[in-house]
Coordinates of C-alpha atoms in Angstrom, one line a residue:
X1 CA -16.4 -25.2 -7.3
X2 CA -13.2 -27.3 -5.3
X3 CA -9.9 -25.6 -4.2
X4 CA -8.3 -25.7 -7.2
X5 CA -10.5 -23.7 -9.1
X6 CA -11.1 -20.9 -5.9
X7 CA -7.1 -20.6 -5.9
X8 CA -7.1 -19.5 -9.6
X9 CA -10.1 -17.1 -9.2
X10 CA -8.1 -15.7 -6.1
X11 CA -4.8 -15.4 -8.3
X12 CA -6.9 -13.4 -10.9
X13 CA -8.5 -11.0 -8.7
X14 CA -5.6 -10.5 -6.5
X15 CA -4.3 -10.6 -2.7
X16 CA -7.2 -8.0 -1.5
X17 CA -10.1 -8.0 -3.5
X18 CA -11.5 -4.0 -4.1
X19 CA -15.8 -3.9 -3.8
X20 CA -15.4 -2.9 -7.1
X21 CA -13.8 -6.2 -8.5
X22 CA -15.7 -8.1 -6.5
X23 CA -19.0 -6.9 -7.6
X24 CA -18.6 -8.0 -11.4
X25 CA -18.7 -11.4 -9.6
X26 CA -20.0 -14.9 -11.7
X27 CA -24.0 -14.9 -11.9
X28 CA -25.7 -17.8 -11.3
X29 CA -27.5 -19.9 -14.9
X30 CA -26.0 -19.0 -17.8
X31 CA -27.7 -15.4 -18.4
X32 CA -25.7 -12.8 -19.9
X33 CA -25.2 -10.0 -16.9
X34 CA -23.7 -6.6 -15.9
X35 CA -23.4 -5.4 -12.5
X36 CA -22.8 -1.8 -10.5
X37 CA -20.2 -2.1 -7.6
X38 CA -22.3 -0.7 -4.9
X39 CA -21.2 2.2 -2.8
X40 CA -19.3 1.6 0.7
X41 CA -21.8 3.5 2.3
X42 CA -25.2 2.3 1.0
X43 CA -24.2 -1.5 0.0
X44 CA -27.0 -1.2 -2.6
X45 CA -26.3 -3.2 -6.0
X46 CA -27.7 -2.4 -9.4
X47 CA -28.4 -5.3 -11.8
X48 CA -29.5 -5.7 -15.5
X49 CA -29.2 -9.3 -16.9
X50 CA -30.3 -10.8 -20.3
X51 CA -32.5 -14.2 -19.5
X52 CA -31.2 -14.7 -15.5
X53 CA -30.9 -12.5 -12.3
X54 CA -27.6 -12.3 -10.6
X55 CA -26.8 -12.5 -7.2
X56 CA -25.8 -9.7 -5.2
X57 CA -22.1 -10.9 -4.0
X58 CA -22.0 -8.8 -1.3
X59 CA -25.6 -10.6 0.0
X60 CA -24.2 -14.0 -1.1
X61 CA -21.7 -13.4 1.0
X62 CA -22.9 -12.5 4.1
X63 CA -22.0 -15.3 6.6
X64 CA -25.4 -14.4 8.6
X65 CA -23.7 -15.7 11.9
X66 CA -25.9 -15.0 14.9
X67 CA -24.3 -13.4 17.9
X68 CA -22.8 -15.1 21.2
X69 CA -23.2 -12.8 24.1
X70 CA -19.5 -11.9 25.6
X71 CA -20.9 -10.0 28.8
X72 CA -19.4 -6.9 28.2
X73 CA -16.0 -8.5 28.3
X74 CA -12.8 -7.6 26.5
X75 CA -11.7 -9.1 22.6
X76 CA -8.1 -8.9 22.9
X77 CA -5.4 -8.4 20.3
X78 CA -1.9 -7.4 19.2
X79 CA -0.7 -6.2 16.1
X80 CA 2.4 -4.9 14.6
X81 CA 3.8 -2.3 13.2
X82 CA 6.2 0.7 13.3
X83 CA 6.7 4.5 13.0
X84 CA 7.5 4.2 8.9
X85 CA 5.3 0.8 8.8
X86 CA 2.1 1.6 11.1
X87 CA 0.0 -1.4 11.0
X88 CA -4.1 0.6 10.4
X89 CA -5.8 -2.9 10.8
X90 CA -7.9 -2.1 14.1
X91 CA -6.4 1.2 15.1
X92 CA -8.9 3.6 15.3
X93 CA -9.7 5.1 17.9
X94 CA -13.1 7.6 17.1
X95 CA -14.1 9.3 13.9
X96 CA -12.7 12.5 12.1
X97 CA -13.5 12.4 8.7
X98 CA -10.4 10.2 7.1
X99 CA -12.3 7.9 5.1
X100 CA -10.1 4.9 6.2
X101 CA -10.3 5.4 9.7
X102 CA -13.8 5.9 9.9
X103 CA -14.9 2.5 8.2
X104 CA -11.9 0.7 10.5
X105 CA -13.9 2.3 13.1
X106 CA -17.2 1.9 12.6
X107 CA -16.4 -1.5 11.8
X108 CA -15.0 -1.5 15.0
X109 CA -18.1 -0.7 16.4
X110 CA -20.3 -2.7 14.7
X111 CA -18.8 -5.7 16.0
X112 CA -18.6 -4.8 19.2
X113 CA -22.1 -3.8 19.7
X114 CA -22.9 -7.2 17.9
X115 CA -21.1 -9.6 20.1
X116 CA -21.4 -7.1 23.4
X117 CA -17.6 -6.6 24.1
X118 CA -14.9 -4.4 23.7
X119 CA -11.8 -4.5 21.5
X120 CA -8.7 -3.9 23.4
X121 CA -6.1 -3.3 20.3
X122 CA -2.7 -3.2 21.3
X123 CA 0.3 -2.4 19.5
X124 CA 4.1 -4.6 20.1
X125 CA 7.2 -5.9 17.7
X126 CA 6.8 -9.3 16.3
X127 CA 9.2 -11.1 18.2
X128 CA 7.5 -9.4 21.5
X129 CA 4.0 -11.0 20.4
X130 CA 5.9 -14.3 19.9
X131 CA 7.1 -14.0 23.2
X132 CA 4.0 -12.9 24.8
X133 CA 1.6 -15.7 22.8
X134 CA 4.8 -18.4 23.8
X135 CA 3.7 -17.5 27.8
X136 CA 0.3 -17.3 27.5
X137 CA 0.2 -20.6 26.1
X138 CA 2.1 -21.8 28.8
X139 CA 0.3 -20.1 31.9
X140 CA -3.3 -21.0 30.1
X141 CA -4.2 -17.4 31.1
X142 CA -6.4 -17.2 27.7
X143 CA -4.9 -13.5 27.6
X144 CA -4.9 -12.7 23.8
X145 CA -7.9 -13.6 21.4
X146 CA -6.2 -12.9 18.0
X147 CA -2.7 -11.9 16.8
X148 CA -1.1 -10.4 13.7
X149 CA 2.6 -10.7 13.3
X150 CA 4.4 -10.9 9.9
X151 CA 4.3 -13.8 7.2
X152 CA 7.6 -15.0 8.6
X153 CA 6.9 -14.6 12.3
X154 CA 3.4 -16.2 11.5
X155 CA 4.9 -19.6 10.2
X156 CA 7.6 -19.5 13.0
X157 CA 4.7 -19.2 15.5
X158 CA 2.9 -21.8 13.8
X159 CA 5.5 -24.4 13.7
X160 CA 6.2 -24.0 17.1
X161 CA 2.6 -25.3 17.7
X162 CA 1.5 -21.4 18.9
X163 CA -1.3 -21.1 17.1
X164 CA -4.7 -22.9 15.7
X165 CA -5.7 -24.8 12.9
X166 CA -7.2 -21.9 11.4
X167 CA -9.6 -24.2 9.0
X168 CA -10.3 -26.2 12.6
X169 CA -12.2 -22.9 13.7
X170 CA -16.1 -23.6 12.4
X171 CA -18.1 -20.6 10.9
X172 CA -14.8 -19.7 10.1
X173 CA -14.9 -20.0 6.4
X174 CA -11.8 -19.4 4.5
X175 CA -13.8 -20.2 0.7
X176 CA -14.8 -16.9 0.7
X177 CA -13.9 -13.5 -1.0
X178 CA -12.9 -12.0 1.7
X179 CA -10.1 -14.9 3.0
X180 CA -7.6 -14.7 0.6
X181 CA -7.1 -18.2 -0.7
X182 CA -3.8 -17.7 -2.5
X183 CA -1.8 -17.3 0.2
X184 CA -3.4 -20.0 2.3
X185 CA -2.6 -22.5 -0.6
X186 CA 0.9 -21.3 -0.6
X187 CA 1.4 -21.1 3.0
X188 CA -0.4 -24.3 3.7
X189 CA 2.0 -27.2 5.1
X190 CA 0.2 -30.5 4.8
X191 CA -3.0 -29.3 4.5
X192 CA -3.3 -26.9 7.1
X193 CA -3.3 -23.4 7.8
X194 CA -2.5 -21.8 10.8
X195 CA -3.2 -18.0 10.0
X196 CA -4.9 -16.2 7.0
X197 CA -4.8 -12.5 5.4
X198 CA -8.3 -11.3 5.1
X199 CA -9.5 -7.7 3.6
X200 CA -9.0 -6.9 7.4
X201 CA -5.2 -6.6 6.7
X202 CA -4.6 -3.8 4.9
X203 CA -1.5 -3.4 6.4
X204 CA -0.2 -6.2 4.2
X205 CA -1.4 -5.6 1.4
X206 CA -0.1 -1.9 2.0
X207 CA 3.4 -3.1 2.0
X208 CA 3.0 -4.5 -1.2
X209 CA 6.1 -4.4 -3.3
X210 CA 6.2 -2.2 -6.5
X211 CA 8.7 0.7 -8.3
X212 CA 8.2 3.8 -7.8
X213 CA 9.3 6.3 -10.5
X214 CA 9.7 9.8 -10.7
X215 CA 8.4 11.3 -13.8
X216 CA 10.4 14.8 -14.4
X217 CA 13.3 12.9 -14.4
X218 CA 12.0 10.0 -16.9
X219 CA 11.1 13.1 -19.2
X220 CA 14.5 14.8 -18.8
X221 CA 16.0 11.9 -20.0
X222 CA 13.6 11.0 -22.3
X223 CA 13.4 7.3 -21.3
X224 CA 10.2 6.6 -23.3
X225 CA 6.8 6.4 -22.0
X226 CA 7.4 3.3 -19.1
X227 CA 3.5 2.7 -18.3
X228 CA 3.3 1.4 -22.5
X229 CA 7.0 -0.9 -21.9
X230 CA 4.8 -2.2 -19.2
X231 CA 1.8 -3.1 -20.8
X232 CA 3.8 -4.4 -23.5
X233 CA 5.1 -7.2 -21.3
X234 CA 8.9 -5.5 -21.9
X235 CA 9.6 -4.0 -18.3
X236 CA 12.6 -6.1 -17.4
X237 CA 15.7 -6.4 -15.3
X238 CA 17.5 -5.3 -18.8
X239 CA 15.3 -2.5 -19.5
X240 CA 15.1 -1.3 -15.5
X241 CA 19.0 -1.4 -15.4
X242 CA 19.6 0.1 -18.8
X243 CA 17.2 3.3 -17.6
X244 CA 19.4 3.6 -13.8
X245 CA 23.0 3.8 -16.2
X246 CA 21.0 6.5 -18.1
X247 CA 20.2 8.9 -15.3
X248 CA 23.2 8.3 -13.0
X249 CA 25.7 10.8 -12.2
X250 CA 28.1 12.1 -9.7
X251 CA 27.2 15.3 -8.9
X252 CA 30.0 16.2 -6.5
X253 CA 33.2 14.8 -8.8
X254 CA 34.5 11.8 -5.8
X255 CA 34.4 9.0 -8.4
X256 CA 32.3 7.3 -5.5
X257 CA 28.3 6.7 -6.0
X258 CA 26.3 7.9 -2.5
X259 CA 23.5 9.0 -1.7
X260 CA 24.2 12.9 -2.7
X261 CA 24.3 12.0 -5.9
X262 CA 21.9 11.4 -8.7
X263 CA 20.4 7.8 -8.7
X264 CA 19.1 5.6 -11.0
X265 CA 17.5 3.3 -8.3
X266 CA 17.9 3.6 -4.0
X267 CA 16.1 1.4 -1.9
X268 CA 17.2 -0.7 1.1
X269 CA 18.5 -4.0 0.6
X270 CA 15.3 -5.6 1.5
X271 CA 14.4 -4.8 -2.3
X272 CA 16.8 -7.9 -3.3
X273 CA 13.4 -9.7 -2.0
X274 CA 11.5 -7.7 -4.1
X275 CA 12.9 -8.0 -7.5
X276 CA 12.9 -12.3 -6.7
X277 CA 9.0 -11.6 -5.7
X278 CA 9.0 -10.1 -9.3
X279 CA 10.5 -13.1 -10.9
X280 CA 7.6 -15.8 -9.6
X281 CA 10.6 -17.6 -8.6
X282 CA 9.6 -20.3 -6.0
X283 CA 12.2 -21.0 -3.9
X284 CA 10.4 -23.4 -1.6
X285 CA 7.4 -25.1 -3.3
X286 CA 5.8 -28.2 -2.1
X287 CA 5.4 -31.8 -3.2
X288 CA 2.0 -33.9 -4.1
X289 CA 1.9 -34.5 -0.4
X290 CA 1.6 -30.8 0.7
X291 CA 5.3 -30.7 2.1
X292 CA 8.0 -28.1 1.1
X293 CA 11.2 -28.6 -0.8
X294 CA 14.5 -26.4 -1.3
X295 CA 14.9 -25.3 -5.5
X296 CA 17.5 -22.7 -4.7
X297 CA 20.6 -24.7 -6.4
X298 CA 19.3 -24.4 -10.1
X299 CA 20.8 -22.6 -13.2
X300 CA 17.7 -20.1 -13.3
X301 CA 18.4 -19.2 -9.7
X302 CA 21.7 -18.4 -9.9
X303 CA 20.9 -16.2 -13.0
X304 CA 18.1 -14.3 -11.7
X305 CA 20.4 -13.6 -8.6
X306 CA 23.3 -12.2 -10.9
X307 CA 20.7 -9.9 -12.8
X308 CA 19.5 -8.6 -9.5
X309 CA 23.3 -7.9 -8.7
X310 CA 23.5 -5.7 -11.9
X311 CA 20.5 -3.9 -10.7
X312 CA 22.0 -3.4 -7.3
X313 CA 25.4 -2.5 -8.6
X314 CA 26.7 0.8 -7.3
X315 CA 28.6 1.0 -10.6
X316 CA 25.2 0.6 -12.0
X317 CA 24.3 3.8 -10.4
X318 CA 22.1 2.0 -7.4
X319 CA 22.4 2.9 -4.2
X320 CA 21.5 0.3 -1.1
X321 CA 20.8 0.9 2.3
X322 CA 21.7 -1.5 4.7
X323 CA 17.7 -1.8 6.2
X324 CA 19.4 -4.0 9.4
X325 CA 22.3 -2.0 10.4
X326 CA 22.1 1.3 9.8
X327 CA 19.8 3.5 12.0
X328 CA 15.5 4.0 11.4
X329 CA 16.3 7.5 9.7
X330 CA 18.4 6.8 7.3
X331 CA 17.7 3.6 6.1
X332 CA 13.9 5.1 5.6
X333 CA 13.8 9.1 4.8
X334 CA 17.1 8.8 2.5
X335 CA 15.3 7.2 0.0
X336 CA 12.4 9.3 0.3
X337 CA 14.7 12.8 0.0
X338 CA 16.4 12.1 -2.8
X339 CA 13.4 11.0 -4.6
X340 CA 11.4 13.8 -3.7
X341 CA 14.4 16.1 -4.4
X342 CA 14.9 14.5 -8.2
X343 CA 17.8 13.1 -7.5
X344 CA 16.4 9.2 -7.7
X345 CA 14.9 7.9 -11.1
X346 CA 13.3 5.0 -9.4
X347 CA 12.8 3.8 -5.9
X348 CA 12.0 0.8 -4.6
X349 CA 9.1 0.8 -2.2
X350 CA 6.2 -1.0 -1.6
X351 CA 1.9 0.7 -2.2
X352 CA 1.8 2.9 1.3
X353 CA 4.3 4.9 -0.3
X354 CA 1.6 6.7 -2.8
X355 CA -0.2 7.7 1.0
X356 CA 3.8 8.6 1.9
X357 CA 4.3 11.1 -1.2
X358 CA 1.1 13.0 -1.1
X359 CA 2.7 16.4 -0.5
X360 CA 5.6 15.9 -3.3
X361 CA 5.8 18.7 -6.2
X362 CA 6.8 16.5 -8.9
X363 CA 4.7 13.7 -10.3
X364 CA 5.7 10.6 -9.2
X365 CA 4.1 6.7 -11.0
X366 CA 3.5 3.6 -10.1
X367 CA 4.5 0.3 -11.9
X368 CA 4.9 -3.3 -11.1
X369 CA 8.4 -5.4 -10.0
X370 CA 9.8 -5.9 -13.4
X371 CA 10.4 -9.7 -15.0
X372 CA 13.4 -11.3 -15.1
X373 CA 13.3 -10.8 -19.1
X374 CA 10.8 -11.1 -21.8
X375 CA 10.4 -14.8 -21.3
X376 CA 8.7 -14.2 -18.4
X377 CA 4.5 -14.7 -19.3
X378 CA 3.6 -12.6 -16.0
X379 CA 4.4 -9.7 -13.7
X380 CA 4.6 -11.1 -10.4
X381 CA 4.8 -10.4 -6.9
X382 CA 5.0 -11.9 -3.4
X383 CA 3.3 -10.0 -0.2
X384 CA 6.4 -9.1 2.1
X385 CA 6.5 -11.5 4.6
X386 CA 8.9 -9.2 6.2
X387 CA 5.9 -6.3 7.0
X388 CA 2.5 -6.4 7.1
X389 CA 0.9 -8.9 9.3
X390 CA -1.7 -11.9 9.5
X391 CA -4.8 -13.1 11.3
X392 CA -3.9 -15.7 13.8
X393 CA -5.1 -17.4 17.1
X394 CA -3.1 -18.5 19.5
X395 CA -3.5 -22.1 20.7
X396 CA -4.0 -21.7 24.6
X397 CA -6.8 -19.6 23.8
X398 CA -10.2 -20.9 25.6
X399 CA -12.5 -18.6 23.9
X400 CA -11.9 -20.4 20.5
X401 CA -15.7 -21.5 20.3
X402 CA -17.1 -17.4 20.5
X403 CA -13.8 -16.2 18.7
X404 CA -14.8 -17.6 15.0
X405 CA -17.9 -16.2 14.2
X406 CA -16.2 -12.7 15.5
X407 CA -13.3 -13.5 13.0
X408 CA -15.5 -14.4 10.1
X409 CA -17.5 -11.2 10.9
X410 CA -14.4 -9.3 11.0
X411 CA -13.5 -10.2 7.3
X412 CA -16.9 -9.8 5.9
X413 CA -17.1 -6.3 7.3
X414 CA -13.6 -5.0 6.0
X415 CA -14.6 -6.7 2.6
X416 CA -17.8 -4.0 2.3
X417 CA -16.4 -0.9 3.5
X418 CA -12.8 -1.5 4.8
X419 CA -10.6 -2.6 1.5
X420 CA -13.0 -0.3 -0.8
X421 CA -12.2 2.4 1.4
X422 CA -8.2 1.7 1.2
X423 CA -7.9 0.6 -2.7
X424 CA -11.1 3.3 -4.0
X425 CA -10.4 6.0 -1.7
X426 CA -6.9 6.3 -0.3
X427 CA -4.7 5.1 -2.9
X428 CA -7.0 5.1 -6.6
X429 CA -8.8 7.7 -5.4
X430 CA -6.7 10.2 -3.3
X431 CA -2.7 9.2 -3.5
X432 CA -2.1 7.6 -7.5
X433 CA -1.6 10.5 -9.8
X434 CA -2.5 9.2 -12.9
X435 CA -5.0 6.3 -14.6
X436 CA -1.6 4.6 -16.2
X437 CA -0.9 4.0 -12.4
X438 CA -4.3 2.8 -11.7
X439 CA -4.1 0.3 -14.6
X440 CA -0.1 -0.8 -12.7
X441 CA -2.1 -1.0 -9.1
X442 CA -4.7 -3.8 -11.0
X443 CA -1.8 -5.8 -12.6
X444 CA -0.2 -6.1 -9.4
X445 CA -3.6 -7.0 -7.7
X446 CA -3.6 -10.0 -10.3
X447 CA 0.5 -11.1 -9.9
X448 CA 0.7 -12.5 -6.3
X449 CA 2.2 -15.7 -5.5
X450 CA 3.0 -17.4 -2.3
X451 CA 6.7 -19.1 -1.9
X452 CA 7.6 -20.5 1.8
X453 CA 10.8 -19.7 0.5
X454 CA 10.0 -15.7 2.2
X455 CA 8.3 -17.6 5.0
X456 CA 10.6 -19.6 6.6
X457 CA 13.9 -17.5 7.8
X458 CA 13.0 -17.5 11.2
X459 CA 13.3 -20.8 10.8
X460 CA 16.7 -21.6 10.0
X461 CA 15.8 -21.1 6.6
X462 CA 17.4 -17.5 5.5
X463 CA 17.7 -17.8 1.9
X464 CA 16.6 -13.9 1.3
X465 CA 19.2 -12.9 4.3
X466 CA 21.4 -14.9 2.7
X467 CA 21.1 -13.9 -0.8
X468 CA 21.1 -9.5 0.2
X469 CA 24.9 -10.6 1.2
X470 CA 25.5 -12.0 -2.0
X471 CA 24.0 -9.4 -3.6
X472 CA 25.4 -6.6 -1.3
X473 CA 29.0 -8.3 -1.5
X474 CA 28.5 -9.2 -5.1
X475 CA 29.2 -13.1 -4.0
X476 CA 28.9 -16.0 -6.1
X477 CA 25.3 -17.8 -5.5
X478 CA 26.4 -21.1 -6.5
X479 CA 29.3 -21.3 -4.1
X480 CA 27.5 -19.3 -1.4
X481 CA 24.8 -21.7 -1.3
X482 CA 26.7 -24.7 -1.7
X483 CA 27.9 -23.6 2.1
X484 CA 24.4 -23.8 3.8
X485 CA 22.5 -26.6 1.9
X486 CA 23.3 -28.8 4.7
X487 CA 21.8 -26.3 7.4
X488 CA 19.0 -25.4 5.0
X489 CA 18.0 -29.4 4.6
X490 CA 17.9 -30.1 8.4
X491 CA 15.8 -27.4 9.1
X492 CA 12.9 -28.5 6.1
X493 CA 13.7 -32.0 7.6
X494 CA 12.1 -30.7 10.9
X495 CA 9.5 -28.4 8.9
X496 CA 5.9 -30.1 9.4
X497 CA 2.6 -29.3 10.4
X498 CA 2.0 -28.6 14.2
X499 CA 0.1 -30.7 16.4

């Protein structure tokens, strides 16, 4: 099977493949077969076939790696995250009965026992991790084995020569289903990848953008069956905008829409990034040589930004919070407070919001980001390049011969236990309120795409930062882009595969 075929398969399967999805894998031969997914505990699978026996995908994808003895040393991991966006990829200190924590803990212990080392995982900001890795590479002190930073930092570190080419790491088989092939294809430059997303990266999966809606308000204003609107392909910018306008009300009569009024939509200004991703538009696609090209001076892109300006307009009934200048408490909790108090119909969030809202008294639902219009064939979503984390290896690490097996086993064990615990139990079993939201989750999983326009912001091609300003200040997109294109083009010329 060639790389393109695998990419298509990954797109159909979504960003992070849960065990249930993967268990329905392709059989060998032409016989008809049905497969029942294994539990995370047993790993057993029940197979029935007509004319041919299927292969257990869990067994078929086992890398079967022999362990290298690390002699009781440490495997040092640096990972990002924050209090409101915690990174749980490796942070499990003991068994505590929480299904996700215990799956992570058991995986960590299994890896430690197999390779005879101790995992030492420490939390820092993305910028601090970048600095620490850069200093370590220059010093040659071999301080860190695995780093997790967001997509934008991963790309800038790669372009600055701080990371190993993942495809040059023997035993790391990026064609396996526990590595996300779609993101690999979208984030490569000249056919090389310096970071990857696997089933261990639940922080990235949980940061997937979506729209949450308040069922109480939806019913009160008789806005119809939003789930049917989604499945009929009619969930668009205009549909959402009309609903926002319908419910908005100036509760205190001061003539200004604030966070304390009745809102159609509340979010921080990074929702602009999310709405762009919902259109599936590629701001920086790649040419036949796998090199990036700019694609923002285009009428379609201007129209998309105009649509987002309407969605995010205060006059339309939206309250936006400036995420970069407002205090953390305000930017993260004003949105939640309005939604829980039944004062906001829609809130811009991500899949982790379903966990945060477990205690909410009234019901909420989850739908994908709206399409630009009904002519857009499919819903779309881009992984959040400013949140979440990928996996990467510092280029100065001298244990690379040994650690490449460790990375593959971490990804494989996460495919067996961690990602299923998160998707099937934490999200679907414990957090969402209805079966229709699970349908939405499946739509979202099948809607991912990858665009360098979301990843090159730290490399002086800050398209998203510029578009947030355009939307917030109601500026003309074409005029603003015309002023910065020289800077973007100059930066793009410097973007090449690191040595």
